[in-house]
Short mmCIF file of C-alpha atoms in Angstrom, two decimals:
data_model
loop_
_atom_site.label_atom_id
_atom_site.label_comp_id
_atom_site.label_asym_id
_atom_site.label_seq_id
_atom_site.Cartn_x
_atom_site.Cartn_y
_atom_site.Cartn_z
CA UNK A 1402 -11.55 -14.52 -13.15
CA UNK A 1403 -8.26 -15.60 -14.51
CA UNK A 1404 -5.25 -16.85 -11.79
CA UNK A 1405 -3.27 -13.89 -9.82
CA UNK A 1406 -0.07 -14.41 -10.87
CA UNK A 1407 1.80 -15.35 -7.62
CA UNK A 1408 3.90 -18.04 -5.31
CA UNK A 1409 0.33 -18.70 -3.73
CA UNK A 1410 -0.26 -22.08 -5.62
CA UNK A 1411 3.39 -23.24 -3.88
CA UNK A 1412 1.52 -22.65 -0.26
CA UNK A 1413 -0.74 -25.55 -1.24
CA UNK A 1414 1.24 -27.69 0.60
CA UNK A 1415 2.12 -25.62 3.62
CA UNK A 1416 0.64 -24.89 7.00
CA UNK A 1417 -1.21 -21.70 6.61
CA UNK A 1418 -1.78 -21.00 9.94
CA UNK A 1419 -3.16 -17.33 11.57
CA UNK A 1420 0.46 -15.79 12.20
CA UNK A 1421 2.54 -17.84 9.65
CA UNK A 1422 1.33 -16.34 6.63
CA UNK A 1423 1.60 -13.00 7.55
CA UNK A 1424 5.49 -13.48 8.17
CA UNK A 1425 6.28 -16.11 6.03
CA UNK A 1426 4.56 -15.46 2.73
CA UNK A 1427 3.59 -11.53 2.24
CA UNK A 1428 3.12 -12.10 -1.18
CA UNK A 1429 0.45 -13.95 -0.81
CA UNK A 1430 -0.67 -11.52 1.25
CA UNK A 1431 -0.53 -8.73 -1.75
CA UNK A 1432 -1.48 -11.25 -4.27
CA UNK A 1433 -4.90 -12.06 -1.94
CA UNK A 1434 -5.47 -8.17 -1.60
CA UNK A 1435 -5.02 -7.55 -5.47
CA UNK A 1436 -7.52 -10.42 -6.31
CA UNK A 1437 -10.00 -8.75 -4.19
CA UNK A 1438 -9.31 -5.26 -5.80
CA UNK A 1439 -10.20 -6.93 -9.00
CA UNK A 1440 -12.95 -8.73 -7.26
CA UNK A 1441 -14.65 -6.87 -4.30
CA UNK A 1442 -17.26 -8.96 -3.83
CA UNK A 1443 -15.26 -12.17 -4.32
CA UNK A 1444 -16.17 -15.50 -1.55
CA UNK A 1445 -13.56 -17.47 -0.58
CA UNK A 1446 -13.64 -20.19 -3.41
CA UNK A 1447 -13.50 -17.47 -5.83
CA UNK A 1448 -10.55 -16.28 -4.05
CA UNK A 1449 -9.21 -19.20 -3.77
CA UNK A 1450 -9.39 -20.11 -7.73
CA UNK A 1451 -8.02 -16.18 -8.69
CA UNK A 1452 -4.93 -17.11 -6.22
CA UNK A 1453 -4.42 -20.55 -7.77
CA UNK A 1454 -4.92 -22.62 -4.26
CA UNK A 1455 -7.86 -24.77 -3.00
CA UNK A 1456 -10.66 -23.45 -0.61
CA UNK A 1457 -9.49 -25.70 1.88
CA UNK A 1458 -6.06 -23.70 1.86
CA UNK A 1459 -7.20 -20.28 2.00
CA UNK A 1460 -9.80 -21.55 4.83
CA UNK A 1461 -7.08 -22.42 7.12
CA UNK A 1462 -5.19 -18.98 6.56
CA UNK A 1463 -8.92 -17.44 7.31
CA UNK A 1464 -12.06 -19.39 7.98
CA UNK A 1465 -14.63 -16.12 6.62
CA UNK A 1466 -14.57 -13.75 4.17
CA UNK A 1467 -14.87 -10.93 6.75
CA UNK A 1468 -11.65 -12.29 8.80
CA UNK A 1469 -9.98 -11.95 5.73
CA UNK A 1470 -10.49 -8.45 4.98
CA UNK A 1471 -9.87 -7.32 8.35
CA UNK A 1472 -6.56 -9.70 8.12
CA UNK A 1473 -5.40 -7.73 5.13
CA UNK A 1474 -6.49 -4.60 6.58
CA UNK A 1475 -4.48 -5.20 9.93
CA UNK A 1476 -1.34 -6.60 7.54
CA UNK A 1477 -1.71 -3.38 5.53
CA UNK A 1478 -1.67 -0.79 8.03
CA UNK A 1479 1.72 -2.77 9.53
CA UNK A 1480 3.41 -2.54 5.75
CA UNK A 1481 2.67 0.96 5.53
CA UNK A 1482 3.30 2.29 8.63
CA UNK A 1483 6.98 0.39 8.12
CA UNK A 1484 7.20 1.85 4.16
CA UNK A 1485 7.12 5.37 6.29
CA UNK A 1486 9.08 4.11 8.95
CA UNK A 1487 11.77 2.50 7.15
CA UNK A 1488 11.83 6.09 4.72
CA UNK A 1489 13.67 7.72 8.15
CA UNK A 1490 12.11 11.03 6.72
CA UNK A 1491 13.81 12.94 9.73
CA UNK A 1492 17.70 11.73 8.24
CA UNK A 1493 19.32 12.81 5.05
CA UNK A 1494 18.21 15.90 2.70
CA UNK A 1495 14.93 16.05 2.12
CA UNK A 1496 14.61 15.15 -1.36
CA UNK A 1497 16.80 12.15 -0.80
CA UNK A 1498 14.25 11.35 2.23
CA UNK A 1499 11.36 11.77 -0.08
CA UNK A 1500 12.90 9.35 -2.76
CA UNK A 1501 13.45 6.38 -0.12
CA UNK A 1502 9.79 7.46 0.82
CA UNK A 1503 8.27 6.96 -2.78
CA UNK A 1504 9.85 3.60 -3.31
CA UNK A 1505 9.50 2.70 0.31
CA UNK A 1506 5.81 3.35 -0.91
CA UNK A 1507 5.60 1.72 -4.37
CA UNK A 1508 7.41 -1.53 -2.47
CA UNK A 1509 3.61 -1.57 -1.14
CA UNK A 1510 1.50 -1.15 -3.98
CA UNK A 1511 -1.58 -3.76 -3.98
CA UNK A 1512 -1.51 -3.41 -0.16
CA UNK A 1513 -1.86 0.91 -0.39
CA UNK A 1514 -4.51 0.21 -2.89
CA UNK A 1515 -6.47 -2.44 -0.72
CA UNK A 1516 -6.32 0.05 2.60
CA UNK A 1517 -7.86 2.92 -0.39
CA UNK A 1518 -10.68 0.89 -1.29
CA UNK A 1519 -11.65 -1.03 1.68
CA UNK A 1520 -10.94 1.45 4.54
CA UNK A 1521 -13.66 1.63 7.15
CA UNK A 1522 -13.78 4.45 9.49
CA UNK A 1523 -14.07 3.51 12.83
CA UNK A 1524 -11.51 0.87 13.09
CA UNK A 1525 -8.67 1.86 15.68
CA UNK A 1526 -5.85 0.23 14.83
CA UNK A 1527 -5.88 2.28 11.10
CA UNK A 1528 -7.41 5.45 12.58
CA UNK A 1529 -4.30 5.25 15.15
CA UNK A 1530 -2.21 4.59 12.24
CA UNK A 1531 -3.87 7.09 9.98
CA UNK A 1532 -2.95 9.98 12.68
CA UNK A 1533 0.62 8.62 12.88
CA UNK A 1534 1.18 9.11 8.99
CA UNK A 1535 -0.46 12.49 8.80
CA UNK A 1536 2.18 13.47 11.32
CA UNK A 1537 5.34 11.98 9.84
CA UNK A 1538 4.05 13.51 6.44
CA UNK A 1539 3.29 16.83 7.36
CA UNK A 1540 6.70 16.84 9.77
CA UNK A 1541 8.67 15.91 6.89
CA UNK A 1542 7.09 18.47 4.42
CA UNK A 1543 7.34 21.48 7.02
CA UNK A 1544 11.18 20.29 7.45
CA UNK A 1545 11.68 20.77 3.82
CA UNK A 1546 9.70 24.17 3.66
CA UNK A 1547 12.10 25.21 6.28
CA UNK A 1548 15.27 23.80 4.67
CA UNK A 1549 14.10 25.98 1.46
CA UNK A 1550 13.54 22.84 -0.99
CA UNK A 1551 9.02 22.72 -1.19
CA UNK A 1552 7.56 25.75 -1.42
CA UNK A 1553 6.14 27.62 1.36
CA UNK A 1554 2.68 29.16 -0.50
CA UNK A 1555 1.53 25.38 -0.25
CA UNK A 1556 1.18 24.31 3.26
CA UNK A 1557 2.93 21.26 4.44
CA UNK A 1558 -0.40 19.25 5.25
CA UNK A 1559 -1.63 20.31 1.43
CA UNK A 1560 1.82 18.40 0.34
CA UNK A 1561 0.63 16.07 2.41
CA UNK A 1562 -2.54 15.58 1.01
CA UNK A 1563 -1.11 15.73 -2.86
CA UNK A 1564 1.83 13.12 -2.41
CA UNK A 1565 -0.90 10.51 -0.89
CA UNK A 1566 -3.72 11.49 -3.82
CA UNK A 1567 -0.75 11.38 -7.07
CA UNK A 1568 0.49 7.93 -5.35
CA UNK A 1569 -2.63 6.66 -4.94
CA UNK A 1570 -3.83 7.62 -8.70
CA UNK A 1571 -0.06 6.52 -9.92
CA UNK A 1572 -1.06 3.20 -8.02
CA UNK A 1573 -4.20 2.46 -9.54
CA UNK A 1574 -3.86 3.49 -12.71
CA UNK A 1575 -0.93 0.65 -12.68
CA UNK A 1576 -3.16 -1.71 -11.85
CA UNK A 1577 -5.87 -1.18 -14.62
CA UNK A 1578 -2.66 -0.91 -17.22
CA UNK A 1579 -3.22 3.83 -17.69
CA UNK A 1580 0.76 3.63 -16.83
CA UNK A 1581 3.73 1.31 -16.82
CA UNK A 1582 5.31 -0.46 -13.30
CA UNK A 1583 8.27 0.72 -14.68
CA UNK A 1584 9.83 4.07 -14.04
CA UNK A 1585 7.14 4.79 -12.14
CA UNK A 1586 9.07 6.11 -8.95
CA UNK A 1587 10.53 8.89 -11.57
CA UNK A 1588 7.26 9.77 -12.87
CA UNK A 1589 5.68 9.88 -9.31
CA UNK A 1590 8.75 12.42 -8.43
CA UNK A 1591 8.84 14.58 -11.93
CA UNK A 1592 4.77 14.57 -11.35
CA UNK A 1593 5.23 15.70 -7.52
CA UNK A 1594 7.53 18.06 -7.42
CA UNK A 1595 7.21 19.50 -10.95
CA UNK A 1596 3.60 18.73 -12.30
CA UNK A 1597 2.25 18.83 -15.75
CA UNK A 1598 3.49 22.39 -17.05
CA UNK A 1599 6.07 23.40 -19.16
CA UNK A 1600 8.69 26.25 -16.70
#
């Protein structure tokens, strides 16, 4: 597996302690979760080699390969529940809102795609979190149904359900290089709120 590009290899030489990582370096966080989106099954020295550091390193930031995952799980549910957050969906017009929301969202790419593929029912702390976005999403769609800007034959926990799927698909298909990083907020708007046909 060929290097992540990232910062990680300049952590070779700091403390990578339990919380210090997580606040100090959340790229390496994201680079760590892409590596093991290429690389499910990856151990830690294959980790370690995609990321550019030594095993040693990445031991001290997590000592298994199952801390890890549940590390970036926990990190992940944080960054998104702030993307949503951080949107304020309840201020400004709704398609304003819904802009801040998608790039809020994109900000978070490799850690959206790691909680997609490595989600594990059961665990509180996303379930929690899970139930929280459901009901900031579908508050924010039925308060622009109401405002008259989405339409009201789709219900607001449908709009839910299609902005998470197109992001998610937007996302990935990114990653395995269907679609360009670039202008991809616009096309995850134009595909959202207008779709594939011609009006």
């Amino acid at each position: 597996m060929e290097p992540v590009k990232t910062r990680a290899n300049t952590l070779e030489g700091k403390a990578l302690n339990a919380q210090g990582a997580t606040r100090n370096d959340e790229k390496f966080l994201a680079s760590l979760a892409l590596a093991l989106l290429e690389n499910p099954a990856a151990t830690l020295q294959e980790l370690a080699r995609a990321l550019g550091v030594s095993k040693a390193t990445l031991y001290r930031f997590c000592p298994t390969r199952d801390q890890l995952v549940e590390r970036l799980m926990e990190h992940a549910t944080r960054s998104l529940s702030q993307a949503i957050r951080s949107a304020e969906l309840g201020r400004d017009p709704p398609l304003e809102a819904l802009r801040r929301l998608t790039v809020k969202s994109l900000e978070n790419q490799e850690l959206t795609l790691f909680l997609t593929f490595f989600w594990r029912p059961g665990a509180s702390i996303e379930e929690q979190a899970y139930t929280d976005w459901m009901t900031a999403l579908d508050a924010f769609f039925l308060r622009g149904q109401q405002a008259g800007v989405f339409r009201i034959d789709i219900s607001a926990a449908a709009m839910t359900e299609l902005w998470i799927s197109i992001l998610i698909g937007l996302q990935d298909a990114e990653r395995r290089g269907r679609v360009a990083r670039v202008g991809l907020p616009a096309l995850f708007e134009l595909s959202f709120l207008h779709g594939t046909t011609q009006v």
